């Protein structure tokens, strides 16, 4: 017997997964196979597969006659931009990519390697969930994965790419990772599917509406990045990886080459409208501060009143958290606080310096927000900034009102530097509301209350609708021209390169959840 040929044949059998028909079906649905996906994700020819001959151990419900080498998941390691990553890719052509005991063991094996060797793990999910024929061993397999997701959290970057079904408890592995990518039309995530929903709540809803990429991008915030198809999503994952370090003890790559269009220095000063109550797009302001085309927005369609994402300044990766005056006037609400807090914590865990760009009128008032817990959720953002030990800089472009001034990376919660533009207004509240409260009696008894109110509003605005009161007290370190912002930031982030700060000894903090 030709042993080498035997090996080659076995490899080919494993690579065929569930067979040509099922591969064709996968392609018909505009989905790539598990291996095709890995090949697009990783640098060319860098994939090293492990466990391609693993078979399940089940002999129930006819499974004993349905053993396919690899058991529905392709696992191994390779490189992205020359750096090691670990990967698993579920193969829907094999029993719907369902998770058996051995399928879970394969995933856990690469996760353990990733954790030990301090490199990112990327999961490509396309699975019908727990292998129903196997029962509890499959559930235990999921728990083994969740446990490792939690151990790895904050230690190595973990990315989940949902490229097909991801239902039931299976959703909790992606949920425990740092970022979720979803593909439009072909991926969905839900704890209970449309049939169960109909039985329990009598709601009729499609899979797409319940748990498709759009629903999770806009409504739940579970999905961080939406992509059109399998090819674009894998390209976006590769791109994001270029902003991330390998683990919590290293830094993101810092390319020395970067481009910056100098016309942006003129543009930045003309973005804010003359009337400070009018909106503008904060993304334009961010773009004028950073290296050309370097902004990678995270959670773009969720809580649009806050903008978060990765960018580069002179090649150095930073995380940007910015209020968005173009959406709900940039007010902080529950979703914006959760979104901001999660991003700040990711950056802090992985040594990515933070830039906060502030124009915030305060927290959103109302029973809806109060009863749903804006107090605890708002505290998340406050907590996240306060505990972050990475370099932290704030630029106040316009409003910094009330508690939101404190929350948005103020000096008093540990920011290293705060800059303000001449247009900054740093006060307890807007001048109109402030005048109404503190001059209530004078306004009520005035001959012309409206005129008195206006006069008092102006008085308050003259006092606080500028950055100089805060600068006098050192709450901002410098007042700068918009056109100076990029150079100030570049110098400041360079200056803060060696920052080392330790939190008081603790087992872990107790962030308000
Ligand atoms: C075993 C499964 C399977 C599963 C699919 N298959 N899901 N086999 N266990 N969970 C098999 C099918 O029998 C079929 O085999 C093949 O995969 C393809 O499935 P189809 O149904 O033909 O595909 P499609 O029409 O695209 O539908 C995909 C699907 C559907 C929506 C995912 O298969 C489905 O609803 N599956 C069950 C989902 C589910 O309830 N899973 C358990 C969730 S609970 P053949 O041989 O016919 O090709 C869970 C608990 C986790 O996961 C708990 C963790 C704590």
Coordinates of C-alpha atoms and ligand atoms in Angstrom, one line a residue:
X1 CA 0.0 0.0 0.0
X2 CA 1.3 3.4 -0.9
X3 CA 1.2 5.1 2.5
X4 CA 1.9 8.6 1.1
X5 CA -1.0 8.2 -1.4
X6 CA -3.2 7.0 1.4
X7 CA -2.4 10.2 3.3
X8 CA -3.0 12.4 0.3
X9 CA -6.4 10.7 -0.3
X10 CA -7.4 11.1 3.3
X11 CA -6.5 14.8 3.1
X12 CA -8.6 15.2 -0.1
X13 CA -11.6 13.4 1.6
X14 CA -11.4 15.8 4.5
X15 CA -11.1 18.8 2.3
X16 CA -14.3 17.8 0.5
X17 CA -16.3 18.2 3.8
X18 CA -19.9 17.3 3.2
X19 CA -19.3 16.6 -0.5
X20 CA -19.7 18.4 -3.9
X21 CA -23.5 18.7 -3.7
X22 CA -23.5 20.4 -0.4
X23 CA -20.6 22.7 -1.5
X24 CA -22.7 23.6 -4.5
X25 CA -25.6 24.4 -2.2
X26 CA -23.4 26.6 -0.1
X27 CA -22.3 28.5 -3.2
X28 CA -25.9 28.8 -4.4
X29 CA -26.6 30.7 -1.2
X30 CA -23.7 33.1 -2.0
X31 CA -21.7 31.6 0.8
X32 CA -18.1 30.3 0.5
X33 CA -16.9 27.1 2.1
X34 CA -15.1 27.0 5.4
X35 CA -11.7 26.6 3.6
X36 CA -12.4 29.1 0.9
X37 CA -13.1 31.6 3.7
X38 CA -9.8 30.8 5.6
X39 CA -7.9 31.2 2.4
X40 CA -9.3 34.7 1.9
X41 CA -8.8 35.6 5.5
X42 CA -5.1 34.6 5.9
X43 CA -2.0 35.6 4.0
X44 CA -1.6 33.4 0.9
X45 CA -0.4 29.9 1.7
X46 CA 0.0 30.6 5.3
X47 CA -2.7 28.3 6.7
X48 CA -1.6 25.3 8.7
X49 CA -4.4 23.0 9.4
X50 CA -4.8 20.9 12.6
X51 CA -7.2 18.1 13.3
X52 CA -8.4 17.4 9.7
X53 CA -8.8 13.7 10.5
X54 CA -10.9 14.2 13.7
X55 CA -14.2 12.3 13.7
X56 CA -17.1 12.4 16.0
X57 CA -17.6 9.7 18.6
X58 CA -21.4 9.4 18.4
X59 CA -23.3 6.3 17.5
X60 CA -26.8 7.6 18.0
X61 CA -29.5 8.3 15.5
X62 CA -27.5 7.0 12.5
X63 CA -24.5 9.2 13.2
X64 CA -22.2 6.2 13.3
X65 CA -22.7 6.0 9.5
X66 CA -22.1 9.6 9.0
X67 CA -18.5 10.3 10.0
X68 CA -16.8 13.0 8.0
X69 CA -13.2 13.7 8.7
X70 CA -12.7 17.2 10.3
X71 CA -16.2 16.9 11.9
X72 CA -17.6 20.2 10.6
X73 CA -14.9 22.7 11.6
X74 CA -11.6 23.6 10.0
X75 CA -9.0 24.7 12.6
X76 CA -5.4 25.9 12.6
X77 CA -3.2 28.9 12.4
X78 CA -1.7 31.2 9.8
X79 CA -0.8 34.8 9.4
X80 CA -2.5 38.1 8.6
X81 CA -0.1 40.9 7.5
X82 CA 2.7 38.5 8.5
X83 CA 1.5 38.2 12.1
X84 CA 0.3 34.9 13.7
X85 CA -3.5 34.4 14.2
X86 CA -5.4 31.3 15.2
X87 CA -8.6 30.5 13.4
X88 CA -11.6 28.2 13.3
X89 CA -14.1 28.0 10.5
X90 CA -17.3 26.0 10.8
X91 CA -18.2 23.9 7.8
X92 CA -22.0 24.1 7.1
X93 CA -21.7 21.3 4.6
X94 CA -21.0 18.8 7.4
X95 CA -24.2 18.2 9.4
X96 CA -25.0 21.9 9.1
X97 CA -21.7 22.9 10.9
X98 CA -23.4 21.6 14.1
X99 CA -21.2 21.5 17.1
X100 CA -20.4 18.0 18.4
X101 CA -18.1 17.1 21.3
X102 CA -15.1 16.7 19.0
X103 CA -16.0 19.8 16.9
X104 CA -15.8 21.7 20.2
X105 CA -12.6 20.0 21.2
X106 CA -11.0 21.2 18.0
X107 CA -12.0 24.8 18.6
X108 CA -10.8 24.6 22.2
X109 CA -7.5 23.3 21.1
X110 CA -6.8 26.3 18.9
X111 CA -8.2 28.7 21.5
X112 CA -5.7 27.2 24.1
X113 CA -2.9 27.7 21.6
X114 CA -3.9 31.2 21.0
X115 CA -4.1 32.0 24.7
X116 CA -0.7 30.3 25.5
X117 CA 1.0 31.9 22.5
X118 CA -0.6 35.3 23.0
X119 CA -2.0 35.8 19.5
X120 CA -5.5 36.7 18.3
X121 CA -8.2 34.2 17.6
X122 CA -10.7 34.6 14.8
X123 CA -13.9 32.4 14.6
X124 CA -15.8 32.1 11.4
X125 CA -19.3 31.0 12.5
X126 CA -21.7 29.1 10.2
X127 CA -23.6 26.5 12.2
X128 CA -26.9 25.0 13.1
X129 CA -25.9 25.0 16.8
X130 CA -25.6 22.1 19.2
X131 CA -25.4 18.8 17.3
X132 CA -28.9 17.6 18.3
X133 CA -28.1 13.9 18.1
X134 CA -25.3 14.2 20.7
X135 CA -27.2 15.9 23.5
X136 CA -25.4 17.1 26.6
X137 CA -21.9 16.5 25.4
X138 CA -22.5 19.1 22.7
X139 CA -23.8 21.6 25.3
X140 CA -20.7 20.9 27.4
X141 CA -18.6 21.6 24.4
X142 CA -20.2 25.0 24.0
X143 CA -19.5 25.7 27.7
X144 CA -15.8 24.8 27.2
X145 CA -15.7 27.4 24.4
X146 CA -17.5 30.1 26.4
X147 CA -15.1 29.5 29.3
X148 CA -12.1 30.0 27.1
X149 CA -13.6 33.1 25.5
X150 CA -13.9 34.6 29.0
X151 CA -10.3 33.6 29.9
X152 CA -9.0 35.1 26.7
X153 CA -11.0 38.3 27.1
X154 CA -8.7 41.3 27.5
X155 CA -5.7 39.1 27.0
X156 CA -5.8 38.5 23.2
X157 CA -8.1 40.0 20.6
X158 CA -11.0 37.8 19.8
X159 CA -13.0 38.4 16.6
X160 CA -16.2 36.6 15.5
X161 CA -17.4 36.6 11.9
X162 CA -21.0 35.4 11.6
X163 CA -21.4 34.0 8.1
X164 CA -24.5 31.9 8.4
X165 CA -26.8 30.7 11.2
X166 CA -25.7 31.3 14.8
X167 CA -28.6 30.4 17.0
X168 CA -29.5 29.4 20.5
X169 CA -26.8 29.4 23.2
X170 CA -24.2 29.3 20.4
X171 CA -24.6 33.1 20.1
X172 CA -22.8 33.5 23.4
X173 CA -19.4 32.7 22.1
X174 CA -19.5 35.6 19.6
X175 CA -21.1 37.7 22.3
X176 CA -18.1 37.1 24.6
X177 CA -15.6 38.2 22.0
X178 CA -14.4 41.7 21.2
X179 CA -16.0 42.4 17.8
X180 CA -18.7 40.7 15.7
X181 CA -18.9 41.0 12.0
X182 CA -22.1 40.0 10.2
X183 CA -22.9 39.4 6.5
X184 CA -26.0 41.0 5.0
X185 CA -28.8 38.5 4.1
X186 CA -26.8 35.3 4.8
X187 CA -26.1 35.6 8.6
X188 CA -28.4 35.7 11.6
X189 CA -28.1 35.4 15.3
X190 CA -30.8 34.9 17.9
X191 CA -31.3 33.1 21.2
X192 CA -34.6 31.7 20.0
X193 CA -35.7 31.6 16.4
X194 CA -38.9 32.9 14.7
X195 CA -40.8 29.6 15.3
X196 CA -40.3 29.7 19.1
X197 CA -41.0 33.5 19.1
X198 CA -44.3 32.9 17.4
X199 CA -45.3 30.1 19.9
X200 CA -44.3 32.1 23.0
X201 CA -45.1 35.7 22.1
X202 CA -47.4 35.3 19.0
X203 CA -45.1 37.7 17.1
X204 CA -44.5 36.9 13.5
X205 CA -41.0 37.9 12.4
X206 CA -38.5 36.7 9.8
X207 CA -35.0 35.5 10.7
X208 CA -33.6 38.6 9.0
X209 CA -35.8 41.0 11.0
X210 CA -35.3 39.1 14.2
X211 CA -31.5 38.6 14.0
X212 CA -30.0 39.7 10.7
X213 CA -27.0 41.9 10.3
X214 CA -29.1 45.1 10.0
X215 CA -31.2 44.3 13.1
X216 CA -28.1 43.7 15.2
X217 CA -26.3 46.7 13.8
X218 CA -29.1 49.2 14.4
X219 CA -31.3 47.9 17.2
X220 CA -29.4 45.6 19.5
X221 CA -25.8 46.7 18.9
X222 CA -24.7 43.1 19.0
X223 CA -23.2 43.5 15.5
X224 CA -20.2 45.9 15.2
X225 CA -19.5 45.6 11.4
X226 CA -21.9 44.8 8.6
X227 CA -20.6 43.6 5.3
X228 CA -22.1 42.8 1.9
X229 CA -20.7 39.3 1.3
X230 CA -18.2 36.7 2.4
X231 CA -15.4 38.3 0.4
X232 CA -15.8 41.8 1.7
X233 CA -16.2 40.8 5.3
X234 CA -13.0 38.8 5.3
X235 CA -11.2 41.8 3.7
X236 CA -12.6 44.0 6.5
X237 CA -11.4 41.6 9.2
X238 CA -7.9 41.7 7.7
X239 CA -8.0 45.5 7.6
X240 CA -9.1 45.8 11.2
X241 CA -6.3 43.4 12.3
X242 CA -3.8 46.0 11.1
X243 CA -5.0 48.3 13.9
X244 CA -4.7 45.8 16.7
X245 CA -1.8 44.4 18.8
X246 CA -1.2 40.7 19.2
X247 CA -2.1 40.7 22.9
X248 CA -2.4 43.0 25.9
X249 CA 1.3 43.2 26.5
X250 CA 2.2 44.5 23.0
X251 CA 1.3 47.5 20.9
X252 CA -0.5 47.8 17.6
X253 CA 1.8 48.0 14.6
X254 CA 3.1 51.6 14.0
X255 CA 3.8 52.1 10.3
X256 CA 6.2 54.9 9.7
X257 CA 4.6 55.8 6.4
X258 CA 1.4 57.8 6.5
X259 CA -0.4 60.4 4.3
X260 CA -2.0 63.6 5.3
X261 CA -3.7 66.0 3.0
X262 CA -2.7 69.5 4.2
X263 CA -5.9 71.1 2.9
X264 CA -7.6 69.4 5.9
X265 CA -5.9 71.9 8.1
X266 CA -7.9 74.7 6.5
X267 CA -11.0 72.7 6.3
X268 CA -11.2 71.8 10.0
X269 CA -11.8 75.3 11.1
X270 CA -14.8 75.8 8.8
X271 CA -16.8 72.7 9.8
X272 CA -18.5 74.1 12.9
X273 CA -21.5 76.3 12.0
X274 CA -21.4 79.9 13.3
X275 CA -24.6 79.3 15.3
X276 CA -23.7 76.9 18.1
X277 CA -27.1 75.3 18.2
X278 CA -26.8 73.9 14.7
X279 CA -25.5 70.4 14.0
X280 CA -22.4 69.3 12.1
X281 CA -20.9 65.9 11.3
X282 CA -18.2 65.1 13.8
X283 CA -16.8 62.5 11.4
X284 CA -15.6 65.4 9.2
X285 CA -13.8 66.9 12.2
X286 CA -12.2 63.5 13.0
X287 CA -11.1 63.1 9.4
X288 CA -9.3 66.4 9.5
X289 CA -7.2 65.3 12.5
X290 CA -6.1 61.9 11.4
X291 CA -4.0 60.2 8.7
X292 CA -5.9 60.1 5.4
X293 CA -8.5 57.4 5.1
X294 CA -7.5 55.9 8.4
X295 CA -10.8 56.0 10.3
X296 CA -12.4 52.6 10.8
X297 CA -15.7 53.2 12.4
X298 CA -17.0 50.6 14.9
X299 CA -20.8 50.2 15.6
X300 CA -21.5 52.7 12.8
X301 CA -25.3 52.2 12.8
X302 CA -25.9 51.8 16.5
X303 CA -26.3 54.8 18.9
X304 CA -25.4 57.2 16.2
X305 CA -25.2 60.1 18.7
X306 CA -21.7 58.8 19.6
X307 CA -19.0 57.9 17.1
X308 CA -16.3 55.4 18.0
X309 CA -13.6 53.8 15.9
X310 CA -9.9 53.2 15.2
X311 CA -7.7 55.7 13.4
X312 CA -4.1 56.6 13.0
X313 CA -2.2 59.8 13.7
X314 CA 1.3 59.8 12.1
X315 CA 0.9 56.0 11.8
X316 CA 0.1 55.4 15.5
X317 CA -3.2 53.5 16.2
X318 CA -5.6 55.4 18.4
X319 CA -9.2 54.8 19.5
X320 CA -11.6 57.7 18.9
X321 CA -14.7 58.4 21.0
X322 CA -16.6 61.4 19.9
X323 CA -20.1 62.9 20.4
X324 CA -22.0 63.4 17.2
X325 CA -23.9 66.7 17.1
X326 CA -25.6 65.5 13.8
X327 CA -27.5 62.8 15.7
X328 CA -29.7 63.8 18.7
X329 CA -27.4 66.8 19.2
X330 CA -24.8 64.4 20.4
X331 CA -26.6 63.8 23.7
X332 CA -25.5 60.9 25.8
X333 CA -28.1 58.2 26.3
X334 CA -28.2 54.6 27.4
X335 CA -27.0 53.1 24.1
X336 CA -24.4 55.7 23.5
X337 CA -23.0 55.2 27.0
X338 CA -22.8 51.4 26.5
X339 CA -21.3 51.7 23.1
X340 CA -18.7 54.2 24.2
X341 CA -17.8 52.2 27.4
X342 CA -17.3 49.0 25.6
X343 CA -15.0 50.6 23.0
X344 CA -13.0 52.4 25.7
X345 CA -12.5 49.2 27.6
X346 CA -11.3 47.4 24.5
X347 CA -8.7 50.1 23.7
X348 CA -7.5 50.2 27.3
X349 CA -7.2 46.4 27.4
X350 CA -5.0 46.5 24.3
X351 CA -2.8 49.5 24.8
X352 CA -4.6 51.7 22.3
X353 CA -4.4 55.4 23.2
X354 CA -7.7 57.2 23.4
X355 CA -8.8 60.4 21.8
X356 CA -12.1 61.9 23.0
X357 CA -13.6 64.6 20.8
X358 CA -16.3 66.4 22.8
X359 CA -19.4 68.3 21.9
X360 CA -22.1 67.1 24.3
X361 CA -25.1 69.0 25.6
X362 CA -25.6 66.5 28.5
X363 CA -27.5 63.3 29.2
X364 CA -30.8 62.6 27.6
X365 CA -33.7 63.5 30.0
X366 CA -37.0 61.6 30.3
X367 CA -38.8 58.7 32.0
X368 CA -37.8 56.2 29.3
X369 CA -34.1 56.8 30.0
X370 CA -34.4 57.0 33.8
X371 CA -36.6 53.9 34.1
X372 CA -34.3 51.9 31.8
X373 CA -31.3 52.8 33.9
X374 CA -29.4 55.7 32.4
X375 CA -27.8 56.1 35.9
X376 CA -26.1 52.7 35.7
X377 CA -25.5 52.8 32.0
X378 CA -24.1 56.3 32.0
X379 CA -21.9 55.2 34.8
X380 CA -20.4 52.6 32.5
X381 CA -18.8 55.2 30.3
X382 CA -17.6 57.2 33.4
X383 CA -16.1 54.0 34.8
X384 CA -14.5 52.9 31.6
X385 CA -12.7 56.2 31.1
X386 CA -11.8 56.5 34.8
X387 CA -10.1 53.1 34.9
X388 CA -8.3 53.5 31.5
X389 CA -4.6 53.7 32.0
X390 CA -3.7 54.2 28.3
X391 CA -2.7 57.7 27.1
X392 CA -5.9 59.8 27.0
X393 CA -6.5 63.1 25.4
X394 CA -9.7 65.2 24.9
X395 CA -10.4 67.9 22.5
X396 CA -13.5 70.0 23.3
X397 CA -14.8 71.5 20.1
X398 CA -18.0 73.1 21.4
X399 CA -20.3 72.1 24.2
X400 CA -19.1 70.4 27.4
X401 CA -22.1 70.6 29.6
X402 CA -23.0 69.1 33.0
X403 CA -22.1 65.6 34.1
X404 CA -21.3 64.8 30.5
X405 CA -18.3 67.2 30.8
X406 CA -16.9 65.0 33.6
X407 CA -17.8 61.7 31.9
X408 CA -16.2 62.6 28.5
X409 CA -12.6 62.0 29.6
X410 CA -12.2 65.1 31.7
X411 CA -8.8 65.8 33.4
X412 CA -10.4 65.0 36.8
X413 CA -11.1 61.4 35.8
X414 CA -7.6 60.9 34.7
X415 CA -7.2 62.2 31.2
X416 CA -3.6 63.2 30.5
X417 CA -4.4 66.3 28.4
X418 CA -7.5 68.3 27.6
X419 CA -7.5 70.8 24.7
X420 CA -10.3 73.2 23.9
X421 CA -11.1 75.1 20.7
X422 CA -12.0 78.8 21.0
X423 CA -15.6 77.8 20.3
X424 CA -15.8 75.6 23.5
X425 CA -18.5 76.2 26.0
X426 CA -17.8 74.5 29.3
X427 CA -20.6 75.0 31.8
X428 CA -23.1 73.2 34.0
X429 CA -25.7 73.7 31.4
X430 CA -26.7 75.8 28.4
X431 CA -27.0 79.6 29.1
X432 CA -30.8 79.7 28.4
X433 CA -31.6 76.9 30.9
X434 CA -29.1 78.2 33.5
X435 CA -30.5 81.7 33.4
X436 CA -34.1 80.4 33.8
X437 CA -33.1 78.6 37.0
X438 CA -30.7 81.0 38.7
X439 CA -32.5 84.2 37.8
X440 CA -36.1 82.7 38.1
X441 CA -37.3 85.4 40.5
X442 CA -35.7 88.3 38.7
X443 CA -37.2 87.2 35.4
X444 CA -40.7 86.6 36.9
X445 CA -40.8 90.0 38.5
X446 CA -39.3 92.0 35.6
X447 CA -41.4 94.4 33.6
X448 CA -40.4 92.5 30.5
X449 CA -39.6 88.9 31.6
X450 CA -38.6 87.8 28.1
X451 CA -36.1 90.7 27.7
X452 CA -34.7 90.0 31.2
X453 CA -34.3 86.3 30.4
X454 CA -32.4 87.2 27.3
X455 CA -30.2 89.6 29.3
X456 CA -29.4 87.0 31.9
X457 CA -28.8 84.4 29.3
X458 CA -26.2 86.6 27.7
X459 CA -24.7 87.3 31.1
X460 CA -24.3 83.5 31.8
X461 CA -23.0 82.9 28.2
X462 CA -20.4 85.7 28.6
X463 CA -19.2 84.0 31.7
X464 CA -19.1 80.3 30.6
X465 CA -19.7 80.0 26.9
X466 CA -16.0 79.9 26.3
X467 CA -13.0 77.8 27.2
X468 CA -11.1 80.3 29.3
X469 CA -12.8 79.8 32.7
X470 CA -11.8 76.1 32.5
X471 CA -8.4 77.0 31.2
X472 CA -7.8 79.5 34.1
X473 CA -8.4 76.6 36.5
X474 CA -6.3 74.1 34.5
X475 CA -9.3 71.9 33.6
X476 CA -8.1 72.3 30.0
X477 CA -4.4 72.4 29.4
X478 CA -4.5 74.6 26.3
X479 CA -6.8 76.5 24.1
X480 CA -5.9 75.7 20.5
X481 CA -6.9 76.7 17.0
X482 CA -8.7 74.0 15.1
X483 CA -5.9 74.0 12.5
X484 CA -3.4 73.2 15.3
X485 CA -5.2 70.2 16.5
X486 CA -3.5 67.5 14.5
X487 CA 0.0 68.7 15.3
X488 CA -0.9 69.1 19.0
X489 CA -2.3 65.6 19.1
X490 CA 0.6 64.1 17.3
X491 CA 3.1 65.7 19.7
X492 CA 1.0 64.7 22.7
X493 CA 0.5 61.1 21.8
X494 CA 4.3 60.9 21.2
X495 CA 5.0 62.5 24.5
X496 CA 2.7 60.0 26.3
X497 CA 4.3 57.0 24.6
X498 CA 6.0 55.9 27.8
X499 CA 3.0 56.3 30.1
X500 CA 2.8 53.7 32.8
X501 CA 0.0 53.9 35.3
X502 CA -1.2 51.2 37.7
X503 CA -4.6 50.9 39.3
X504 CA -4.9 50.1 43.1
X505 CA -4.6 46.4 43.8
X506 CA -7.8 44.6 43.3
X507 CA -9.1 41.2 42.0
X508 CA -11.2 43.1 39.5
X509 CA -13.3 46.2 39.4
X510 CA -17.1 46.1 39.7
X511 CA -18.2 48.1 36.6
X512 CA -21.9 48.9 36.9
X513 CA -23.5 46.3 34.6
Ligands
LIG1 C1 -27.5 18.2 13.7 C2 -28.0 19.6 12.0 C3 -28.2 20.7 12.9 C4 -28.0 20.4 14.3 C5 -28.6 21.4 10.9 N1 -28.3 20.1 10.8 N2 -28.6 21.7 12.2 N3 -27.6 18.4 12.4 N4 -27.6 19.2 14.6 N5 -28.2 21.4 15.2 C6 -28.2 19.4 9.6 C7 -29.5 19.1 8.9 O1 -30.1 18.0 9.4 C8 -29.1 18.9 7.5 O2 -28.6 17.7 7.3 C9 -27.9 19.9 7.3 O3 -27.5 20.1 8.6 C10 -28.3 21.2 6.7 O4 -29.5 21.7 7.4 P1 -30.7 22.2 6.6 O5 -31.8 22.3 7.6 O6 -31.0 21.4 5.3 O7 -30.2 23.6 6.1 P2 -31.0 25.0 6.1 O8 -32.4 24.8 5.4 O9 -30.1 26.0 5.5 O10 -31.4 25.4 7.6 C11 -30.3 25.7 8.5 C12 -30.9 25.7 9.9 C13 -31.7 24.5 10.2 C14 -31.8 27.0 10.0 C15 -29.7 26.0 10.8 O11 -30.8 23.3 9.9 C16 -32.0 24.4 11.7 O12 -33.0 25.0 12.1 N6 -31.3 23.6 12.4 C17 -31.5 23.4 13.8 C18 -31.1 24.6 14.6 C19 -31.2 24.3 16.1 O13 -32.4 24.3 16.6 N7 -30.1 24.1 16.7 C20 -30.0 23.8 18.1 C21 -30.0 25.2 18.7 S1 -29.9 25.1 20.4 P3 -28.7 16.8 5.9 O14 -28.1 15.5 6.2 O15 -30.2 16.7 5.7 O16 -28.0 17.7 4.9 C22 -28.3 25.2 20.7 C23 -27.9 25.1 22.1 C24 -26.6 25.6 22.3 O17 -27.5 25.3 19.8 C25 -26.5 25.8 23.8 C26 -25.2 26.3 24.2 C27 -25.2 26.7 25.7

